[in-house]
Tab-separated table of C-alpha atoms and ligand atoms in Angstrom:
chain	number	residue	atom	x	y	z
A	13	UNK	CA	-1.810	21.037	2.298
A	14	UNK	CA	1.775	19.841	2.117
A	15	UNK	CA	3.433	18.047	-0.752
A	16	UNK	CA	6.977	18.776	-1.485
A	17	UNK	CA	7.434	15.873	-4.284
A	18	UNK	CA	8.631	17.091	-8.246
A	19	UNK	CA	6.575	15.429	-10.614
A	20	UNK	CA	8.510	14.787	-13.809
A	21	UNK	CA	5.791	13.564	-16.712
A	22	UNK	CA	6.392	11.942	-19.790
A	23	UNK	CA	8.001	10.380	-22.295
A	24	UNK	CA	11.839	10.228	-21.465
A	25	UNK	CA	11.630	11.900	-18.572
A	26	UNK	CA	14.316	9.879	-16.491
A	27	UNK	CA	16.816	11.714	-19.168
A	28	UNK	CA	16.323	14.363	-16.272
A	29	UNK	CA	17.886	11.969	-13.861
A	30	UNK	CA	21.747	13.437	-13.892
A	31	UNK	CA	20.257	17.033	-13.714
A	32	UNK	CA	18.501	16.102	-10.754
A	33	UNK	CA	21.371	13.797	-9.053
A	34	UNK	CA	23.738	16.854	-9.343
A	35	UNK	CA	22.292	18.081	-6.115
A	36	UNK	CA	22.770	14.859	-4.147
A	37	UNK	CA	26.015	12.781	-3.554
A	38	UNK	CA	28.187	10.174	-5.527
A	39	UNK	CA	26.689	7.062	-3.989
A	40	UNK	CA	22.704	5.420	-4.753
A	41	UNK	CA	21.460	2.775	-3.337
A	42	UNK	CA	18.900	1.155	-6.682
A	43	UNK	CA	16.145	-0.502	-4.632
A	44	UNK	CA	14.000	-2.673	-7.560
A	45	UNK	CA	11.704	-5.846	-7.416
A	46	UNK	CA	11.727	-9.322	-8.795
A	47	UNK	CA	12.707	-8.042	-12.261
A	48	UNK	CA	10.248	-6.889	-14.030
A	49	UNK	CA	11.979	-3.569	-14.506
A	50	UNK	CA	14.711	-5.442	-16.480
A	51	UNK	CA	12.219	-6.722	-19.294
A	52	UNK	CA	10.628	-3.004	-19.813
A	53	UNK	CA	13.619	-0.930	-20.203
A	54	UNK	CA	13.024	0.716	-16.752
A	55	UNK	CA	16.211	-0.494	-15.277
A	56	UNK	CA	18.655	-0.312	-18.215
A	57	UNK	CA	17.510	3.300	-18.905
A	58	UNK	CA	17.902	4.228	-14.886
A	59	UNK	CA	21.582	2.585	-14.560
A	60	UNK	CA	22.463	4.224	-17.708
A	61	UNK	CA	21.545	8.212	-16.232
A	62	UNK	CA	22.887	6.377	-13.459
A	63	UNK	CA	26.559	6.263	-15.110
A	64	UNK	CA	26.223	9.399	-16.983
A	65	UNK	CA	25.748	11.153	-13.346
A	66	UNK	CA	29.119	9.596	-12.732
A	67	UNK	CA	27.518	7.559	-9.500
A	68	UNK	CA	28.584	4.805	-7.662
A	69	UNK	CA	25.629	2.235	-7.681
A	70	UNK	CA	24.860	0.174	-4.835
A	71	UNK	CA	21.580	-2.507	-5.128
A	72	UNK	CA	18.980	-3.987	-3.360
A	73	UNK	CA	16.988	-5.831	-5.630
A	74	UNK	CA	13.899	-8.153	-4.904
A	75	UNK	CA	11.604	-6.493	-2.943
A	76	UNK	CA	8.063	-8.588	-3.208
A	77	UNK	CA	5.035	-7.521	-3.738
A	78	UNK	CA	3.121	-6.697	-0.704
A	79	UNK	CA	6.668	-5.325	0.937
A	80	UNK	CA	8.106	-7.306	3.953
A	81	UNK	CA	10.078	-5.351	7.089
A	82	UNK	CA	12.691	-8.115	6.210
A	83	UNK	CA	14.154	-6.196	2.781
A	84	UNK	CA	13.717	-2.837	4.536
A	85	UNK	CA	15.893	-3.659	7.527
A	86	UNK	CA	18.321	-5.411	5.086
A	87	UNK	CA	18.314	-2.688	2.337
A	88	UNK	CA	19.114	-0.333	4.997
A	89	UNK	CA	21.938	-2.192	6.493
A	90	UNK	CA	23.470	-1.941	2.734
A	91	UNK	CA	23.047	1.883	2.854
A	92	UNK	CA	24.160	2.389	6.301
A	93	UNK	CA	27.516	0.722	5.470
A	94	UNK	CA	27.923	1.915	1.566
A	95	UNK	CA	26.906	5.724	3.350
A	96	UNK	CA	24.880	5.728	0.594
A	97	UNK	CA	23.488	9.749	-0.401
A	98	UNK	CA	20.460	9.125	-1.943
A	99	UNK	CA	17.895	5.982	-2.954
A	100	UNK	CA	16.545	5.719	-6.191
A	101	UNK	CA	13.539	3.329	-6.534
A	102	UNK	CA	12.488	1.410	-9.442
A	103	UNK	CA	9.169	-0.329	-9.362
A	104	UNK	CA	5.719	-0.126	-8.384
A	105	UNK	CA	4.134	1.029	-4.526
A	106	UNK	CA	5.899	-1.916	-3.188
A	107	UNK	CA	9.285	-0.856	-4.369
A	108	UNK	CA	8.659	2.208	-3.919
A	109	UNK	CA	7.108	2.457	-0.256
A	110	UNK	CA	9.870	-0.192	0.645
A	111	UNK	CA	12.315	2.981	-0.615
A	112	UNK	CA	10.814	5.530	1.387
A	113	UNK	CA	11.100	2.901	4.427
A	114	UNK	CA	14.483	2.315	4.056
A	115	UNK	CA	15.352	6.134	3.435
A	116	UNK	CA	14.064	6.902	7.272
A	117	UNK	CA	15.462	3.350	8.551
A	118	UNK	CA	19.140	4.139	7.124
A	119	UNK	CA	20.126	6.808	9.719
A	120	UNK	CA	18.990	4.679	12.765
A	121	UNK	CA	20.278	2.214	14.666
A	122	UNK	CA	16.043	0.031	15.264
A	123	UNK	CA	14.281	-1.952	12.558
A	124	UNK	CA	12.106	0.014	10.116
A	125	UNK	CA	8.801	-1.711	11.856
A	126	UNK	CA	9.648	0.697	14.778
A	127	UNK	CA	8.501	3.243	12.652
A	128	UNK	CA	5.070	1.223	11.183
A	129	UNK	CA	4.043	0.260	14.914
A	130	UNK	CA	4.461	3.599	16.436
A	131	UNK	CA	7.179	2.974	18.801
A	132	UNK	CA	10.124	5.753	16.785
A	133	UNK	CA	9.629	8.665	14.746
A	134	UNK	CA	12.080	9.681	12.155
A	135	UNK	CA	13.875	12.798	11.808
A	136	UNK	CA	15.978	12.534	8.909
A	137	UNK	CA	15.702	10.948	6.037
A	138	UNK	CA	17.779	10.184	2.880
A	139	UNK	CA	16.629	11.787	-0.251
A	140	UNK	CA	14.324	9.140	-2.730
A	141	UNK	CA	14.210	9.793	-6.178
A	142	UNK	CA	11.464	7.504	-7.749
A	143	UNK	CA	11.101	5.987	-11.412
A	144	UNK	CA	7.197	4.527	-11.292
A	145	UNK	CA	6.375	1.930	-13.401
A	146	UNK	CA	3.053	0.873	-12.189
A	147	UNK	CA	-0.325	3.282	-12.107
A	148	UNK	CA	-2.157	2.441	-9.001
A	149	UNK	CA	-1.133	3.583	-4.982
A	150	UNK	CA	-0.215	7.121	-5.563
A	151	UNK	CA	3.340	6.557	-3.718
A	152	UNK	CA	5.148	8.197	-5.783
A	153	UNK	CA	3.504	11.804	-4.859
A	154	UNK	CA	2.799	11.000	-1.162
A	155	UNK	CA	4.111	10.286	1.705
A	156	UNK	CA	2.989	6.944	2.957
A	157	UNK	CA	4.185	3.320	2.849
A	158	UNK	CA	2.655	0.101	3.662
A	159	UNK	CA	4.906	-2.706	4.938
A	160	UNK	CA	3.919	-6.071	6.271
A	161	UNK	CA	5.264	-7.989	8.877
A	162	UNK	CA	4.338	-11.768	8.960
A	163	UNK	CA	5.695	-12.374	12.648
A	164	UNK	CA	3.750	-9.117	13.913
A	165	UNK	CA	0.916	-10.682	11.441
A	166	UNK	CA	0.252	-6.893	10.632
A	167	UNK	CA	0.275	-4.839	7.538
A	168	UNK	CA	1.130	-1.226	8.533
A	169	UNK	CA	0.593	2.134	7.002
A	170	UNK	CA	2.391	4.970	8.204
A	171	UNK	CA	3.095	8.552	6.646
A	172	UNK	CA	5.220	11.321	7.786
A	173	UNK	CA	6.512	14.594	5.976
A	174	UNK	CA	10.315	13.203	5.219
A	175	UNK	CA	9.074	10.526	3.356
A	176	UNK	CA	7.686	12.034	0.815
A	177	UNK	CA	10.077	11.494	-2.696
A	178	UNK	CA	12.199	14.383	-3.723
A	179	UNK	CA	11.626	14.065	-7.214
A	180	UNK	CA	9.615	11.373	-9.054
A	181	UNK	CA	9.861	10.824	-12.844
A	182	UNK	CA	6.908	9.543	-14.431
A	183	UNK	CA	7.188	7.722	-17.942
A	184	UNK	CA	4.397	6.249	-18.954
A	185	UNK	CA	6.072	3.620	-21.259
A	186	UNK	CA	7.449	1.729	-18.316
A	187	UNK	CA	3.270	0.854	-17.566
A	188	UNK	CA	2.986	-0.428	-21.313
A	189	UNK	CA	4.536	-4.217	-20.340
A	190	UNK	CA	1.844	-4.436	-16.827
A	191	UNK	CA	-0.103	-7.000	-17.535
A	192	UNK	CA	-3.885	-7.013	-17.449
A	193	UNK	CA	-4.223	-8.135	-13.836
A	194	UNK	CA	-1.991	-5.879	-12.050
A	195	UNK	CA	-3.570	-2.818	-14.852
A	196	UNK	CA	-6.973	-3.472	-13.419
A	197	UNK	CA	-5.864	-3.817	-10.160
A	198	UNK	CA	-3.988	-0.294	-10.399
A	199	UNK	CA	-7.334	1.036	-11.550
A	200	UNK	CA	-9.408	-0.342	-8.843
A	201	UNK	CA	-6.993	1.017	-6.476
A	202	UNK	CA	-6.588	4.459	-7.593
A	203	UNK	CA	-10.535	4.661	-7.417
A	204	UNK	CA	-10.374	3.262	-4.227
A	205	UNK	CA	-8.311	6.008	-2.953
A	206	UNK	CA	-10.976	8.030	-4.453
A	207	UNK	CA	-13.816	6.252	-2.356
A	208	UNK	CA	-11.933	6.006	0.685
A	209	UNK	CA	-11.419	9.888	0.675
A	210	UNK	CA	-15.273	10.574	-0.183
A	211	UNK	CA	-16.513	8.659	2.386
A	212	UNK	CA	-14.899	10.948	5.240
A	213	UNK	CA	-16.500	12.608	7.996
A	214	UNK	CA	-16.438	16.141	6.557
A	215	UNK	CA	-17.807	17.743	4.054
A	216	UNK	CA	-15.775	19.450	0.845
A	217	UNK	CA	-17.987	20.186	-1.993
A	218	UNK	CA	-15.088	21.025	-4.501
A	219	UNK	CA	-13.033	18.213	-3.587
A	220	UNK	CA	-15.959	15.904	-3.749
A	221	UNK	CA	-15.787	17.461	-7.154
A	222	UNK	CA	-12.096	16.526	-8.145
A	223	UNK	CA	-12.878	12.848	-6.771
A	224	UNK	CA	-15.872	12.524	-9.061
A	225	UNK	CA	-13.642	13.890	-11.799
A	226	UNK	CA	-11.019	11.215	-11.292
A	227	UNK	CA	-13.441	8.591	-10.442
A	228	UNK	CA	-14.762	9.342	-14.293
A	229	UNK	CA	-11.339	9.490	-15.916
A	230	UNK	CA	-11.200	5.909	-13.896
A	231	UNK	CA	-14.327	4.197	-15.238
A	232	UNK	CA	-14.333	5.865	-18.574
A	233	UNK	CA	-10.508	4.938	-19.672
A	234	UNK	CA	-10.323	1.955	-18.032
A	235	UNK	CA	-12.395	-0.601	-20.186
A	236	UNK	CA	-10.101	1.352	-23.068
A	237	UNK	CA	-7.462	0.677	-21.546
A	238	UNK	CA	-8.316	-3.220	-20.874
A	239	UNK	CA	-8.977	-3.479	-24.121
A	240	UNK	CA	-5.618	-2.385	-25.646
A	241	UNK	CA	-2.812	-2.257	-23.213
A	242	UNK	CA	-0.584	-0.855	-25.759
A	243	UNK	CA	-2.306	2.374	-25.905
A	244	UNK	CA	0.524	4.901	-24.527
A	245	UNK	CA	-2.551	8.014	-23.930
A	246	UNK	CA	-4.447	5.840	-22.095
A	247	UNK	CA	-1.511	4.476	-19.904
A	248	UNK	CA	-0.703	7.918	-20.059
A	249	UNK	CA	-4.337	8.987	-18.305
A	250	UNK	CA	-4.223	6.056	-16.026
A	251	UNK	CA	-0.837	7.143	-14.262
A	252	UNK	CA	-1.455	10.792	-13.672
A	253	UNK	CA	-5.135	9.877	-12.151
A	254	UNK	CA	-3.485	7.302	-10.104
A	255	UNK	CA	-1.038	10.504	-9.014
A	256	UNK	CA	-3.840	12.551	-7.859
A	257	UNK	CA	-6.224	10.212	-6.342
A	258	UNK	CA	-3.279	10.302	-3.762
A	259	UNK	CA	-1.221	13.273	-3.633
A	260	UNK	CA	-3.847	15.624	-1.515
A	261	UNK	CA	-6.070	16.355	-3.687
A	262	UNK	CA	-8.789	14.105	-3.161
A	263	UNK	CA	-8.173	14.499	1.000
A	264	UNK	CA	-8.208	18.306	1.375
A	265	UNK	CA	-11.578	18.947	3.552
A	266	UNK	CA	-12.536	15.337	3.915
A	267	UNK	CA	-11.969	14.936	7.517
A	268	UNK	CA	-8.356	12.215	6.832
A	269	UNK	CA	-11.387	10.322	4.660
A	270	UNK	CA	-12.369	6.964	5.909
A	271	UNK	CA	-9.573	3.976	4.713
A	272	UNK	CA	-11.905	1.131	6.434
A	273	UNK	CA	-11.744	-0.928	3.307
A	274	UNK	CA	-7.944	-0.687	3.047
A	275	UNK	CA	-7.770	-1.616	6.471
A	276	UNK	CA	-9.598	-4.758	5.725
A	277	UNK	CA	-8.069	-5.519	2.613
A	278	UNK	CA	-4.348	-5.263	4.165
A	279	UNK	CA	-5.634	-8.662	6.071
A	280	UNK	CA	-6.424	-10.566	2.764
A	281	UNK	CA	-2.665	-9.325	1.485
A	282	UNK	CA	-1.558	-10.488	4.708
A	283	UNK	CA	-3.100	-13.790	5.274
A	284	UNK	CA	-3.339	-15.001	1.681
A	285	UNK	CA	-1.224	-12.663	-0.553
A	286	UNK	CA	-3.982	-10.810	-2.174
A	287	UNK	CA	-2.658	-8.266	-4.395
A	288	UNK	CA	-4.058	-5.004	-2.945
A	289	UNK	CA	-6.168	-3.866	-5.520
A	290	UNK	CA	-7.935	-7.316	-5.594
A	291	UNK	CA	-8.054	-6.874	-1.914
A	292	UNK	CA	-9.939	-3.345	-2.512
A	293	UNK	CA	-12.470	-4.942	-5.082
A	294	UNK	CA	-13.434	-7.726	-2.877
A	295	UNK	CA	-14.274	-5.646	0.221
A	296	UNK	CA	-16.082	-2.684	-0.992
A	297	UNK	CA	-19.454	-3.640	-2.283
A	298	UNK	CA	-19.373	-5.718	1.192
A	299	UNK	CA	-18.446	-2.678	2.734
A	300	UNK	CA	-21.055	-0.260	1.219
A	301	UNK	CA	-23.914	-2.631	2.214
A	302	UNK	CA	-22.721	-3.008	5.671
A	303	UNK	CA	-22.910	0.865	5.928
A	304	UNK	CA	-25.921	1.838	3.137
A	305	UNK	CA	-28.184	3.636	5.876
A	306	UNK	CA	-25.193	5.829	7.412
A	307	UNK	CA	-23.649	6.664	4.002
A	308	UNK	CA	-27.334	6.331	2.530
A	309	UNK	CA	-26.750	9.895	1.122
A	310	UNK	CA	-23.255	9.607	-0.379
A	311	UNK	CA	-23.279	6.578	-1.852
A	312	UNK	CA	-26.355	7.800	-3.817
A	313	UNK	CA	-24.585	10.943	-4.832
A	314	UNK	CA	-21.655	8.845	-6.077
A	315	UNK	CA	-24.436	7.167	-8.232
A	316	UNK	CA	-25.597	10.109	-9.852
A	317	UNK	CA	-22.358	11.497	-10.463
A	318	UNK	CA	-20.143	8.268	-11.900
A	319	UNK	CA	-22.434	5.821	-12.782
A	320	UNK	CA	-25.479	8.099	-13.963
A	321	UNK	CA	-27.542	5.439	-12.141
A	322	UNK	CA	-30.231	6.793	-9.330
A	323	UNK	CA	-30.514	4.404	-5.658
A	324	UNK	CA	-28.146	3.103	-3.156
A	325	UNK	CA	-28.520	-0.185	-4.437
A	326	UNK	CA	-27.944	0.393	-7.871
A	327	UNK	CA	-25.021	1.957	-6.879
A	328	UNK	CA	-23.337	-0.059	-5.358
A	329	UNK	CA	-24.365	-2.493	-8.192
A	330	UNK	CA	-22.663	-0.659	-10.946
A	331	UNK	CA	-19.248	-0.369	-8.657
A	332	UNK	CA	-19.379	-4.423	-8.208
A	333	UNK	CA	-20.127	-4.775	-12.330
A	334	UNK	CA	-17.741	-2.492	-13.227
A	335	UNK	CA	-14.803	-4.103	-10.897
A	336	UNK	CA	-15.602	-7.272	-12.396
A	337	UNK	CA	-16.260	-5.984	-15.827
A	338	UNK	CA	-12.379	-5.506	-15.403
A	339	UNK	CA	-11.517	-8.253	-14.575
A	340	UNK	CA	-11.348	-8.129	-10.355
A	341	UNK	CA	-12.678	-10.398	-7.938
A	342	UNK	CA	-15.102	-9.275	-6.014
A	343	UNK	CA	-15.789	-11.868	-3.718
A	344	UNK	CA	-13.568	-13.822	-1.791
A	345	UNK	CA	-14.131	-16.894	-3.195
A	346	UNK	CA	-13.481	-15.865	-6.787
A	347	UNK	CA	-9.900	-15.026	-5.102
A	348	UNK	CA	-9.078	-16.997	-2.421
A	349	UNK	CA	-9.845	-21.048	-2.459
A	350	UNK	CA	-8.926	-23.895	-0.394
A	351	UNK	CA	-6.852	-22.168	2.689
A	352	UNK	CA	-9.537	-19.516	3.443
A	353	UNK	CA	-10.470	-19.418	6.930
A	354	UNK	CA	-12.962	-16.604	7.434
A	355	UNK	CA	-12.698	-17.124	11.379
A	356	UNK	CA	-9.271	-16.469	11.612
A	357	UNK	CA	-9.345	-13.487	9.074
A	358	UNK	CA	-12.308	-12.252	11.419
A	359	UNK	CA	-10.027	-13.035	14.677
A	360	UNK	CA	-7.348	-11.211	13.030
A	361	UNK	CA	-8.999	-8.116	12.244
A	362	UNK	CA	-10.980	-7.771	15.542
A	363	UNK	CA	-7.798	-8.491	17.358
A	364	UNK	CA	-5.902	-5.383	14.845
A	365	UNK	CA	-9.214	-3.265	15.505
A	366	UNK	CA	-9.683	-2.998	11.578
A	367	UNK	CA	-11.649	-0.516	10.561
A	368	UNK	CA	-12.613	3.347	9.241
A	369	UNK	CA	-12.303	6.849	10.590
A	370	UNK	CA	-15.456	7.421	10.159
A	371	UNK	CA	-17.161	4.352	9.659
A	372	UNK	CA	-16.968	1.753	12.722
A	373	UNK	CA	-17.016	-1.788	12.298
A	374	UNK	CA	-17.955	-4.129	15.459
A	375	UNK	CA	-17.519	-7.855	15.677
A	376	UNK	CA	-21.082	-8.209	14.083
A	377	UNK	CA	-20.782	-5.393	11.497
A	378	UNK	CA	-17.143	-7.170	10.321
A	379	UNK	CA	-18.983	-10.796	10.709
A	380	UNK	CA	-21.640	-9.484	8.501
A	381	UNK	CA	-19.303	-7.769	5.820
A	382	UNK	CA	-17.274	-11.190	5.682
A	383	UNK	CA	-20.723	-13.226	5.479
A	384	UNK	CA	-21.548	-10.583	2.314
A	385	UNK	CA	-17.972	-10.460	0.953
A	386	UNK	CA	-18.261	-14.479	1.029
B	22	NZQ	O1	8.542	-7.389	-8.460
B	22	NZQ	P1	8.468	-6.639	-9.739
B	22	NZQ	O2	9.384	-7.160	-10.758
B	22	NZQ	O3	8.618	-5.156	-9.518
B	22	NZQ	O4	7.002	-6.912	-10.369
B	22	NZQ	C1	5.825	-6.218	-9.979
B	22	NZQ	C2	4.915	-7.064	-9.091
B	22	NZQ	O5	5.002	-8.418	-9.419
B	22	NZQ	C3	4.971	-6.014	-11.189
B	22	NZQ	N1	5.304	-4.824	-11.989
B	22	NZQ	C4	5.572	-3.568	-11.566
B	22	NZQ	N2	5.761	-2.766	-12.636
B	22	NZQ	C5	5.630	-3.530	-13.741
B	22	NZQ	C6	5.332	-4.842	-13.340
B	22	NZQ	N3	5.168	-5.863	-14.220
B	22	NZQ	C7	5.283	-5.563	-15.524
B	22	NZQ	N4	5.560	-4.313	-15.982
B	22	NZQ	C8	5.733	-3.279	-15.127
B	22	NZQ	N5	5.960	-2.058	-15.593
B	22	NZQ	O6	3.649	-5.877	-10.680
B	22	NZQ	C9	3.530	-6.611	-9.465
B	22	NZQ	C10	2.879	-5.731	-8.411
B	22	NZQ	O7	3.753	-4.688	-8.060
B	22	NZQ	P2	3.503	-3.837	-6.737
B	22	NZQ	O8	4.554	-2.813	-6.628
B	22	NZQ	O9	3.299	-4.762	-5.587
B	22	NZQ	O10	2.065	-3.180	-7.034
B	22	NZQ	P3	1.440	-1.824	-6.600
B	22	NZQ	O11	2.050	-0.687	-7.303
B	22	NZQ	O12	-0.003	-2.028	-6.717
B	22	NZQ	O13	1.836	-1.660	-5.055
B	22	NZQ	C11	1.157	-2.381	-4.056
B	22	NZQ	C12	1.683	-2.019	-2.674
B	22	NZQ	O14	1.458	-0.620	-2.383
B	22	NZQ	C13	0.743	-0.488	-1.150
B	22	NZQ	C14	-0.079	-1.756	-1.115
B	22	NZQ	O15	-0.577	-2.048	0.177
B	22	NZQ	C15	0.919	-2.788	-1.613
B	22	NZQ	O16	1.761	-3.216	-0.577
B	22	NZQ	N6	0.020	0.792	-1.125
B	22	NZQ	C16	0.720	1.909	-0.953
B	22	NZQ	C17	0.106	3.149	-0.817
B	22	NZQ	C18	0.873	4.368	-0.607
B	22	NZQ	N7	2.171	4.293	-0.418
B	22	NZQ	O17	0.325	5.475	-0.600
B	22	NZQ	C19	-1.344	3.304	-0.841
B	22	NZQ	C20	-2.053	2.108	-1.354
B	22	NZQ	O18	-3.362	2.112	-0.848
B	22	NZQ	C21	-1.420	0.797	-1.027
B	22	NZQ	O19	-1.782	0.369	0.275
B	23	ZN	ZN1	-4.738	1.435	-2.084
């Protein structure tokens, strides 16, 4: 196991930010989204350090949700020519995976999709420093990044040891002003990473153990949470179980777990803008069924342990009530209306071989999951 990031926790920690900066250079390049981080305090407090530090600030602001190769290419043109030292990131995964794009994309001459399609490998990278304000991929203490690109008509993951964030400060105030969709969402993500992880091809008692143990924190918090947004403990809960559900912890053992149901959901971000979580919620009960007699054992053991609920069925029952008991679609109907076109999405994700690690999906098996998933 390999993770490099510093995880700064709590309230004020971006106060840290000059201490840390002192190793890096004079210029940043402040990658942030479509604003959100100027209504919660996020951005004033970061260009404030920012100034204390004595930096000169360069930004790329604007990055969407569900990150395009577009802002990454043109992010990294603005750091190439500023010779910018170091990125700091303020946002959520998109902003944040967009960062660590752009920090392996500034010292090349290629587009960042070079990297996402396989074609380059990096070998340097610029230093990110990351300010999270949304509980949900685990980005901030990994090193992967998802990027879509609508000519390619793929969304891409792809992880490798330089982009992992040098330091990433975690306040959990900045999560207090996500509203209720994109909290459940973040939820129903981080347990996804959970999932995705359990249902490897190897077996790790003890880290099946941590993954129950965050899948618990998950369930039992997250109606709180739902129910009062304001709640700074629970936020508080939220973002660190987000943090390990994808730092290592959950993987260690499992055989690079099974990510089937994030390979599917990328298509439903792609084709219709589906946030991700949504994307997660919508496929997995689908998913489970298509695969109930291979992960017949598993999925009963997840039942036990979460839900306190004994049978395959039942379990994957409770996971559909309690997604919706939070307010996520599962079904693609309660998400996606008039433009859905289930056989181009199943055209699409033949043609991109969608699918697990360890569980494969066919052109029946992915008929049938859409068919269920309906
Ligand atoms: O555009 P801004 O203003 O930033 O608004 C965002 C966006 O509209 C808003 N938001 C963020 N923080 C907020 C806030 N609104 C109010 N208050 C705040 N504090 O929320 C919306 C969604 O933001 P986004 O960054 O897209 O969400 P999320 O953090 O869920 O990231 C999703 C992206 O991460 C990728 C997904 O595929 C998707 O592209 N993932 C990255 C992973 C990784 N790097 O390890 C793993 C995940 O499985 C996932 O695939
Ligand atoms: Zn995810």
């Amino acid at each position: 196991m390999y993770n490099p990031t510093r995880l700064h926790f709590g309230k004020g920690v971006v106060g840290k930010m000059p201490e840390i900066l002192s190793g890096f250079g004079k210029k940043v390049l402040l990658v942030y989204g479509k604003g959100s981080v100027k209504k919660n305090g996020a951005y004033r407090d970061v260009v404030n350090q920012l100034v204390q530090a004595g930096t000169e600030i360069f930004e790329y602001s604007g990055i969407k949700p569900n990150p395009v190769i577009e802002d990454v290419d043109a992010a990294a043109q603005l750091g190439r020519d500023k010779k910018v030292n170091v990125i700091v990131a303020v946002g959520g995964g998109s902003v944040i995976d967009s960062a660590k794009a752009i920090a392996i994309t500034i010292p090349v001459g290629h587009s960042g999709w070079d990297f996402f399609n396989g074609a380059q490998k990096p070998s340097r990278a610029i230093p990110l420093i990351s300010v999270l304000t949304l509980a949900a991929t685990g980005t901030e203490m990994n090193m992967f990044a998802v990027v879509q690109n609508d000519e390619a008509g793929q969304k891409n993951g792809y992880g490798h040891p330089l982009m992992y964030p040098t330091h990433s400060l975690l306040d959990p105030t900045y999560t207090l002003s996500v509203p209720k969709d994109h909290t459940a969402y973040g939820i129903a993500d981080l347990m996804a990473h959970c999932l995705e992880n359990y249902f490897g091809r190897a077996d790790a008692p003890l880290t099946d153990r941590f993954i129950f143990s965050i899948l618990r924190e998950a369930v039992e918090n997250g109606h709180k949470l739902l129910a009062n947004l304001s709640d700074y403990e629970l936020r508080a809960r939220i973002m660190y179980a987000a943090t390990v559900a994808l730092n290592g912890t959950t993987a260690i053992g499992k055989g690079m777990g099974d990510w089937g149901v994030h390979s599917i959901g990328h298509h439903l971000s792609l084709l219709y803008g589906t946030p991700h979580g949504a994307s997660l919620t919508i496929i997995y009960p689908a998913y489970l069924k298509v695969f109930k007699s291979e992960a017949a054992p598993a999925i009963e053991r997840l039942g036990r342990e979460v839900f306190g609920v004994i049978g395959m069925d039942e379990t994957i029952l409770k996971l559909e009530e309690f997604f919706a008991s939070i307010g996520c679609p599962v079904r693609i109907s309660e998400s996606i209306s008039s433009e859905y076109n289930e056989q181009a999405l199943l055209n699409l994700l033949i043609r991109n071989k969608a699918g697990g690690n360890n569980f494969r999906l066919n052109a029946p098996r992915l008929e049938k999951l859409l068919e269920l998933a309906r």
